[in-house]
């Protein structure tokens, strides 16, 4: 199993602040996905990054895949209470079918 | 388009009892996944079906867990007998083809199991 380490584990910030969460591994992935999971719901896919060095933007969220395809980051600009949730990264290898999930970063944005 | 449906949403049982969960994937999706998410952790794949065949069940505790997908559509996951450490959220997901590095998995809301 390819392990994914996410940091920080918990993050509590005020509305309007910026933040970055990290997803690191010693393994190389064919792609890496970021999900957001709200309480009582299943994870929802935010983005898939495939190419080393790739940067994708989704409104106020910026995702980056490391050059070596072993790590990724998620940056949120001007966080809003609606951003509250559990952010999960998941890596896929081209030799297997399974997605390996990290433990997640629990984000709380207060007004 | 209807999403992935799961039932029940909540279940409380005593250890050594049996329990079953049901999943109805998005129509037309060939691949169905069952994940276990223990509190404070990310989802862990238990079993993956491609149509009605098993692709990966390497992390399924086969002495107590079983799953089937009849006719390549709905699926059930069973635990018999349950242990305290089985308390978790059981998530069902589906995808069109089954290539994780290329496509989206759509998750259901999950079944929350508490074993007392």
PDB file of C-alpha atoms in Angstrom:
ATOM      1  CA  UNK A   1       0.000   0.000   0.000  1.00  0.00           C
ATOM      2  CA  UNK A   2       1.347   3.423  -0.967  1.00  0.00           C
ATOM      3  CA  UNK A   3       1.044   5.730   2.053  1.00  0.00           C
ATOM      4  CA  UNK A   4      -0.076   9.340   1.769  1.00  0.00           C
ATOM      5  CA  UNK A   5       0.666  11.702   4.640  1.00  0.00           C
ATOM      6  CA  UNK A   6      -1.491  14.798   4.969  1.00  0.00           C
ATOM      7  CA  UNK A   7      -0.697  17.863   7.033  1.00  0.00           C
ATOM      8  CA  UNK A   8      -1.870  19.569   9.030  1.00  0.00           C
ATOM      9  CA  UNK A   9      -4.372  17.135  10.501  1.00  0.00           C
ATOM     10  CA  UNK A  10      -6.591  19.955  11.815  1.00  0.00           C
ATOM     11  CA  UNK A  11      -6.849  23.595  10.847  1.00  0.00           C
ATOM     12  CA  UNK A  12      -9.093  26.283  12.323  1.00  0.00           C
ATOM     13  CA  UNK A  13      -9.008  29.718  10.710  1.00  0.00           C
ATOM     14  CA  UNK A  14     -11.128  32.805  10.340  1.00  0.00           C
ATOM     15  CA  UNK A  15     -12.981  33.838   7.229  1.00  0.00           C
ATOM     16  CA  UNK A  16     -10.743  35.676   4.790  1.00  0.00           C
ATOM     17  CA  UNK A  17      -7.499  33.935   5.729  1.00  0.00           C
ATOM     18  CA  UNK A  18      -5.374  31.933   3.313  1.00  0.00           C
ATOM     19  CA  UNK A  19      -4.236  28.366   3.956  1.00  0.00           C
ATOM     20  CA  UNK A  20      -2.266  25.528   2.432  1.00  0.00           C
ATOM     21  CA  UNK A  21      -2.607  21.809   3.085  1.00  0.00           C
ATOM     22  CA  UNK A  22      -0.087  19.223   2.010  1.00  0.00           C
ATOM     23  CA  UNK A  23      -0.133  15.654   0.778  1.00  0.00           C
ATOM     24  CA  UNK A  24       3.178  13.773   0.706  1.00  0.00           C
ATOM     25  CA  UNK A  25       4.337  10.298  -0.185  1.00  0.00           C
ATOM     26  CA  UNK A  26       7.514   8.398  -0.918  1.00  0.00           C
ATOM     27  CA  UNK A  27       5.767   6.723  -3.842  1.00  0.00           C
ATOM     28  CA  UNK A  28       5.166   7.975  -7.355  1.00  0.00           C
ATOM     29  CA  UNK A  29       1.559   8.266  -8.494  1.00  0.00           C
ATOM     30  CA  UNK A  30       0.059   8.352 -11.967  1.00  0.00           C
ATOM     31  CA  UNK A  31      -2.463  10.842 -10.714  1.00  0.00           C
ATOM     32  CA  UNK A  32      -3.550  12.458  -7.521  1.00  0.00           C
ATOM     33  CA  UNK A  33      -7.047  13.501  -6.609  1.00  0.00           C
ATOM     34  CA  UNK A  34      -8.379  15.898  -4.004  1.00  0.00           C
ATOM     35  CA  UNK A  35     -11.779  15.359  -2.389  1.00  0.00           C
ATOM     36  CA  UNK A  36     -13.856  17.332   0.085  1.00  0.00           C
ATOM     37  CA  UNK A  37     -16.077  15.481   2.512  1.00  0.00           C
ATOM     38  CA  UNK A  38     -18.754  17.212   4.551  1.00  0.00           C
ATOM     39  CA  UNK A  39     -20.216  15.703   7.739  1.00  0.00           C
ATOM     40  CA  UNK A  40     -22.662  12.914   6.986  1.00  0.00           C
ATOM     41  CA  UNK A  41     -21.778  12.783   3.312  1.00  0.00           C
ATOM     42  CA  UNK A  42     -19.428  10.908   1.024  1.00  0.00           C
ATOM     43  CA  UNK A  43     -16.313  12.524  -0.484  1.00  0.00           C
ATOM     44  CA  UNK A  44     -16.797  14.700  -3.561  1.00  0.00           C
ATOM     45  CA  UNK A  45     -14.049  15.013  -6.147  1.00  0.00           C
ATOM     46  CA  UNK A  46     -12.561  18.501  -6.500  1.00  0.00           C
ATOM     47  CA  UNK A  47      -9.742  17.924  -8.967  1.00  0.00           C
ATOM     48  CA  UNK A  48      -7.446  15.357 -10.573  1.00  0.00           C
ATOM     49  CA  UNK A  49      -3.819  16.235 -11.334  1.00  0.00           C
ATOM     50  CA  UNK A  50      -1.839  14.026 -13.665  1.00  0.00           C
ATOM     51  CA  UNK A  51       1.321  15.757 -14.901  1.00  0.00           C
ATOM     52  CA  UNK A  52       4.310  16.529 -12.683  1.00  0.00           C
ATOM     53  CA  UNK A  53       4.384  20.267 -11.921  1.00  0.00           C
ATOM     54  CA  UNK A  54       0.774  20.691 -12.973  1.00  0.00           C
ATOM     55  CA  UNK A  55      -1.217  23.532 -11.408  1.00  0.00           C
ATOM     56  CA  UNK A  56      -5.005  23.634 -11.507  1.00  0.00           C
ATOM     57  CA  UNK A  57      -7.297  26.345 -10.229  1.00  0.00           C
ATOM     58  CA  UNK A  58     -10.889  25.966  -9.112  1.00  0.00           C
ATOM     59  CA  UNK A  59     -12.170  29.424  -8.137  1.00  0.00           C
ATOM     60  CA  UNK A  60     -10.303  30.195  -4.877  1.00  0.00           C
ATOM     61  CA  UNK A  61      -8.648  26.764  -4.699  1.00  0.00           C
ATOM     62  CA  UNK A  62      -5.242  26.129  -6.291  1.00  0.00           C
ATOM     63  CA  UNK A  63      -3.916  22.585  -6.605  1.00  0.00           C
ATOM     64  CA  UNK A  64      -0.333  21.683  -7.452  1.00  0.00           C
ATOM     65  CA  UNK A  65       1.216  18.319  -8.270  1.00  0.00           C
ATOM     66  CA  UNK A  66       4.892  17.974  -7.413  1.00  0.00           C
ATOM     67  CA  UNK A  67       7.448  17.645 -10.204  1.00  0.00           C
ATOM     68  CA  UNK A  68       8.280  14.089  -9.102  1.00  0.00           C
ATOM     69  CA  UNK A  69       4.562  13.192  -8.760  1.00  0.00           C
ATOM     70  CA  UNK A  70       5.062  12.222  -5.106  1.00  0.00           C
ATOM     71  CA  UNK A  71       3.388  15.178  -3.424  1.00  0.00           C
ATOM     72  CA  UNK A  72       0.660  17.750  -3.845  1.00  0.00           C
ATOM     73  CA  UNK A  73      -0.659  20.874  -2.196  1.00  0.00           C
ATOM     74  CA  UNK A  74      -3.998  22.629  -1.954  1.00  0.00           C
ATOM     75  CA  UNK A  75      -4.043  26.375  -1.374  1.00  0.00           C
ATOM     76  CA  UNK A  76      -7.258  28.211  -0.494  1.00  0.00           C
ATOM     77  CA  UNK A  77      -7.371  31.975  -0.858  1.00  0.00           C
ATOM     78  CA  UNK A  78      -9.726  34.033   1.296  1.00  0.00           C
ATOM     79  CA  UNK A  79     -11.354  31.060   2.978  1.00  0.00           C
ATOM     80  CA  UNK A  80     -15.106  31.104   3.539  1.00  0.00           C
ATOM     81  CA  UNK A  81     -17.266  29.162   6.023  1.00  0.00           C
ATOM     82  CA  UNK A  82     -18.525  27.087   3.090  1.00  0.00           C
ATOM     83  CA  UNK A  83     -14.998  25.709   2.694  1.00  0.00           C
ATOM     84  CA  UNK A  84     -15.351  23.868   6.002  1.00  0.00           C
ATOM     85  CA  UNK A  85     -14.903  20.126   5.625  1.00  0.00           C
ATOM     86  CA  UNK A  86     -12.471  17.231   5.478  1.00  0.00           C
ATOM     87  CA  UNK A  87     -10.007  17.510   2.600  1.00  0.00           C
ATOM     88  CA  UNK A  88      -8.704  14.164   1.385  1.00  0.00           C
ATOM     89  CA  UNK A  89      -5.970  13.450  -1.113  1.00  0.00           C
ATOM     90  CA  UNK A  90      -5.934  10.129  -2.946  1.00  0.00           C
ATOM     91  CA  UNK A  91      -3.280   8.687  -5.203  1.00  0.00           C
ATOM     92  CA  UNK A  92      -3.633   6.195  -8.008  1.00  0.00           C
ATOM     93  CA  UNK A  93      -0.910   4.156  -9.663  1.00  0.00           C
ATOM     94  CA  UNK A  94      -1.099   2.870 -13.198  1.00  0.00           C
ATOM     95  CA  UNK A  95      -0.243  -0.615 -11.958  1.00  0.00           C
ATOM     96  CA  UNK A  96      -3.218  -0.945  -9.652  1.00  0.00           C
ATOM     97  CA  UNK A  97      -6.893  -0.253  -9.496  1.00  0.00           C
ATOM     98  CA  UNK A  98      -7.178   1.104  -5.966  1.00  0.00           C
ATOM     99  CA  UNK A  99      -7.151   4.690  -4.798  1.00  0.00           C
ATOM    100  CA  UNK A 100      -5.000   5.180  -1.696  1.00  0.00           C
ATOM    101  CA  UNK A 101      -6.406   7.885   0.547  1.00  0.00           C
ATOM    102  CA  UNK A 102      -4.610  10.021   3.110  1.00  0.00           C
ATOM    103  CA  UNK A 103      -6.144  10.572   6.546  1.00  0.00           C
ATOM    104  CA  UNK A 104      -7.342  14.024   5.581  1.00  0.00           C
ATOM    105  CA  UNK A 105      -7.117  17.580   6.835  1.00  0.00           C
ATOM    106  CA  UNK A 106     -10.116  18.765   8.823  1.00  0.00           C
ATOM    107  CA  UNK A 107     -10.713  22.460   8.069  1.00  0.00           C
ATOM    108  CA  UNK A 108     -12.954  24.764  10.076  1.00  0.00           C
ATOM    109  CA  UNK A 109     -13.557  28.297   8.812  1.00  0.00           C
ATOM    110  CA  UNK A 110     -15.348  30.555  11.264  1.00  0.00           C
ATOM    111  CA  UNK A 111     -17.130  33.804  10.316  1.00  0.00           C
TER     112      UNK A 111
ATOM    113  CA  UNK B   1     -28.953  12.137 -12.721  1.00  0.00           C
ATOM    114  CA  UNK B   2     -29.471  10.159  -9.515  1.00  0.00           C
ATOM    115  CA  UNK B   3     -26.429   9.614  -7.338  1.00  0.00           C
ATOM    116  CA  UNK B   4     -25.194   6.541  -5.522  1.00  0.00           C
ATOM    117  CA  UNK B   5     -27.815   5.316  -3.069  1.00  0.00           C
ATOM    118  CA  UNK B   6     -27.029   3.483   0.164  1.00  0.00           C
ATOM    119  CA  UNK B   7     -29.131   2.013   2.918  1.00  0.00           C
ATOM    120  CA  UNK B   8     -29.514   1.985   5.794  1.00  0.00           C
ATOM    121  CA  UNK B   9     -27.931   5.325   6.733  1.00  0.00           C
ATOM    122  CA  UNK B  10     -27.349   4.247  10.326  1.00  0.00           C
ATOM    123  CA  UNK B  11     -27.085   0.902  12.084  1.00  0.00           C
ATOM    124  CA  UNK B  12     -26.378  -0.027  15.685  1.00  0.00           C
ATOM    125  CA  UNK B  13     -25.726  -3.664  16.540  1.00  0.00           C
ATOM    126  CA  UNK B  14     -24.093  -5.692  19.261  1.00  0.00           C
ATOM    127  CA  UNK B  15     -20.818  -7.508  18.703  1.00  0.00           C
ATOM    128  CA  UNK B  16     -21.138 -10.963  17.164  1.00  0.00           C
ATOM    129  CA  UNK B  17     -24.360  -9.952  15.378  1.00  0.00           C
ATOM    130  CA  UNK B  18     -24.649  -9.806  11.593  1.00  0.00           C
ATOM    131  CA  UNK B  19     -25.345  -6.772   9.448  1.00  0.00           C
ATOM    132  CA  UNK B  20     -25.830  -6.063   5.750  1.00  0.00           C
ATOM    133  CA  UNK B  21     -25.503  -2.890   3.726  1.00  0.00           C
ATOM    134  CA  UNK B  22     -26.989  -2.175   0.328  1.00  0.00           C
ATOM    135  CA  UNK B  23     -25.713   0.002  -2.522  1.00  0.00           C
ATOM    136  CA  UNK B  24     -27.275   1.080  -5.805  1.00  0.00           C
ATOM    137  CA  UNK B  25     -24.681   2.714  -8.096  1.00  0.00           C
ATOM    138  CA  UNK B  26     -25.215   5.342 -10.747  1.00  0.00           C
ATOM    139  CA  UNK B  27     -26.964   3.840 -13.745  1.00  0.00           C
ATOM    140  CA  UNK B  28     -24.536   2.601 -16.376  1.00  0.00           C
ATOM    141  CA  UNK B  29     -21.482   2.575 -14.117  1.00  0.00           C
ATOM    142  CA  UNK B  30     -19.554  -0.646 -14.578  1.00  0.00           C
ATOM    143  CA  UNK B  31     -17.402  -0.370 -11.479  1.00  0.00           C
ATOM    144  CA  UNK B  32     -18.538  -0.438  -7.873  1.00  0.00           C
ATOM    145  CA  UNK B  33     -16.372   0.057  -4.783  1.00  0.00           C
ATOM    146  CA  UNK B  34     -16.898  -0.524  -1.072  1.00  0.00           C
ATOM    147  CA  UNK B  35     -14.753   1.519   1.310  1.00  0.00           C
ATOM    148  CA  UNK B  36     -14.421   1.484   5.096  1.00  0.00           C
ATOM    149  CA  UNK B  37     -13.783   4.857   6.762  1.00  0.00           C
ATOM    150  CA  UNK B  38     -12.860   4.674  10.426  1.00  0.00           C
ATOM    151  CA  UNK B  39     -13.211   7.900  12.404  1.00  0.00           C
ATOM    152  CA  UNK B  40     -10.209  10.149  11.829  1.00  0.00           C
ATOM    153  CA  UNK B  41      -8.965   8.223   8.799  1.00  0.00           C
ATOM    154  CA  UNK B  42      -9.409   8.297   5.068  1.00  0.00           C
ATOM    155  CA  UNK B  43     -11.466   5.689   3.222  1.00  0.00           C
ATOM    156  CA  UNK B  44      -9.869   2.261   2.772  1.00  0.00           C
ATOM    157  CA  UNK B  45     -10.879   0.134  -0.191  1.00  0.00           C
ATOM    158  CA  UNK B  46     -12.455  -3.164   0.830  1.00  0.00           C
ATOM    159  CA  UNK B  47     -13.542  -4.533  -2.536  1.00  0.00           C
ATOM    160  CA  UNK B  48     -13.895  -3.443  -6.154  1.00  0.00           C
ATOM    161  CA  UNK B  49     -16.285  -4.991  -8.671  1.00  0.00           C
ATOM    162  CA  UNK B  50     -16.106  -4.648 -12.442  1.00  0.00           C
ATOM    163  CA  UNK B  51     -19.631  -5.494 -13.572  1.00  0.00           C
ATOM    164  CA  UNK B  52     -20.303  -8.558 -11.397  1.00  0.00           C
ATOM    165  CA  UNK B  53     -16.712  -9.780 -11.131  1.00  0.00           C
ATOM    166  CA  UNK B  54     -14.255  -8.990  -8.321  1.00  0.00           C
ATOM    167  CA  UNK B  55     -11.224  -6.928  -9.383  1.00  0.00           C
ATOM    168  CA  UNK B  56      -9.597  -6.332  -5.998  1.00  0.00           C
ATOM    169  CA  UNK B  57     -10.538  -7.703  -2.577  1.00  0.00           C
ATOM    170  CA  UNK B  58      -7.053  -7.812  -1.072  1.00  0.00           C
ATOM    171  CA  UNK B  59      -8.036  -5.697   1.948  1.00  0.00           C
ATOM    172  CA  UNK B  60     -11.359  -7.402   2.651  1.00  0.00           C
ATOM    173  CA  UNK B  61     -11.296  -9.421   5.926  1.00  0.00           C
ATOM    174  CA  UNK B  62     -12.719 -12.492   4.299  1.00  0.00           C
ATOM    175  CA  UNK B  63     -13.238 -14.401   7.546  1.00  0.00           C
ATOM    176  CA  UNK B  64     -16.097 -12.047   8.435  1.00  0.00           C
ATOM    177  CA  UNK B  65     -16.815  -9.771   5.475  1.00  0.00           C
ATOM    178  CA  UNK B  66     -18.482 -10.793   2.234  1.00  0.00           C
ATOM    179  CA  UNK B  67     -19.812  -8.857  -0.720  1.00  0.00           C
ATOM    180  CA  UNK B  68     -21.693  -9.616  -3.875  1.00  0.00           C
ATOM    181  CA  UNK B  69     -22.891  -7.747  -6.910  1.00  0.00           C
ATOM    182  CA  UNK B  70     -25.621  -9.660  -8.616  1.00  0.00           C
ATOM    183  CA  UNK B  71     -26.407  -8.869 -12.261  1.00  0.00           C
ATOM    184  CA  UNK B  72     -23.703  -6.218 -12.249  1.00  0.00           C
ATOM    185  CA  UNK B  73     -25.889  -3.543 -10.659  1.00  0.00           C
ATOM    186  CA  UNK B  74     -26.764  -3.446  -6.932  1.00  0.00           C
ATOM    187  CA  UNK B  75     -24.372  -4.712  -4.301  1.00  0.00           C
ATOM    188  CA  UNK B  76     -24.553  -5.877  -0.709  1.00  0.00           C
ATOM    189  CA  UNK B  77     -21.789  -5.939   1.883  1.00  0.00           C
ATOM    190  CA  UNK B  78     -22.213  -8.243   4.861  1.00  0.00           C
ATOM    191  CA  UNK B  79     -20.374  -8.542   8.159  1.00  0.00           C
ATOM    192  CA  UNK B  80     -20.798 -11.763  10.136  1.00  0.00           C
ATOM    193  CA  UNK B  81     -19.997 -11.718  13.022  1.00  0.00           C
ATOM    194  CA  UNK B  82     -19.322  -8.057  13.754  1.00  0.00           C
ATOM    195  CA  UNK B  83     -16.511  -6.901  16.037  1.00  0.00           C
ATOM    196  CA  UNK B  84     -16.131  -3.642  17.927  1.00  0.00           C
ATOM    197  CA  UNK B  85     -13.411  -2.491  15.520  1.00  0.00           C
ATOM    198  CA  UNK B  86     -15.859  -2.710  12.616  1.00  0.00           C
ATOM    199  CA  UNK B  87     -17.490   0.514  13.824  1.00  0.00           C
ATOM    200  CA  UNK B  88     -17.015   2.845  10.880  1.00  0.00           C
ATOM    201  CA  UNK B  89     -18.699   4.491   7.924  1.00  0.00           C
ATOM    202  CA  UNK B  90     -19.100   2.159   4.964  1.00  0.00           C
ATOM    203  CA  UNK B  91     -18.990   4.073   1.706  1.00  0.00           C
ATOM    204  CA  UNK B  92     -20.087   2.805  -1.664  1.00  0.00           C
ATOM    205  CA  UNK B  93     -18.776   4.458  -4.832  1.00  0.00           C
ATOM    206  CA  UNK B  94     -19.180   3.867  -8.528  1.00  0.00           C
ATOM    207  CA  UNK B  95     -17.351   4.898 -11.670  1.00  0.00           C
ATOM    208  CA  UNK B  96     -17.981   4.502 -15.364  1.00  0.00           C
ATOM    209  CA  UNK B  97     -15.060   2.272 -16.315  1.00  0.00           C
ATOM    210  CA  UNK B  98     -12.859   1.487 -13.319  1.00  0.00           C
ATOM    211  CA  UNK B  99      -9.572   3.232 -14.035  1.00  0.00           C
ATOM    212  CA  UNK B 100      -8.916   5.316 -10.871  1.00  0.00           C
ATOM    213  CA  UNK B 101      -6.168   7.417 -12.365  1.00  0.00           C
ATOM    214  CA  UNK B 102      -8.344   8.626 -15.205  1.00  0.00           C
ATOM    215  CA  UNK B 103     -11.867   9.019 -13.954  1.00  0.00           C
ATOM    216  CA  UNK B 104     -14.150  10.201 -11.188  1.00  0.00           C
ATOM    217  CA  UNK B 105     -15.510   8.013  -8.442  1.00  0.00           C
ATOM    218  CA  UNK B 106     -18.934   9.078  -7.177  1.00  0.00           C
ATOM    219  CA  UNK B 107     -19.573   8.319  -3.532  1.00  0.00           C
ATOM    220  CA  UNK B 108     -22.812   7.604  -1.734  1.00  0.00           C
ATOM    221  CA  UNK B 109     -23.610   9.165   1.667  1.00  0.00           C
ATOM    222  CA  UNK B 110     -22.408   6.092   3.551  1.00  0.00           C
ATOM    223  CA  UNK B 111     -23.797   3.803   6.235  1.00  0.00           C
ATOM    224  CA  UNK B 112     -22.698   4.594   9.756  1.00  0.00           C
ATOM    225  CA  UNK B 113     -22.210   1.394  11.753  1.00  0.00           C
ATOM    226  CA  UNK B 114     -21.786   1.308  15.508  1.00  0.00           C
ATOM    227  CA  UNK B 115     -20.929  -2.025  17.111  1.00  0.00           C
ATOM    228  CA  UNK B 116     -21.533  -2.174  20.866  1.00  0.00           C
TER     229      UNK B 116
END
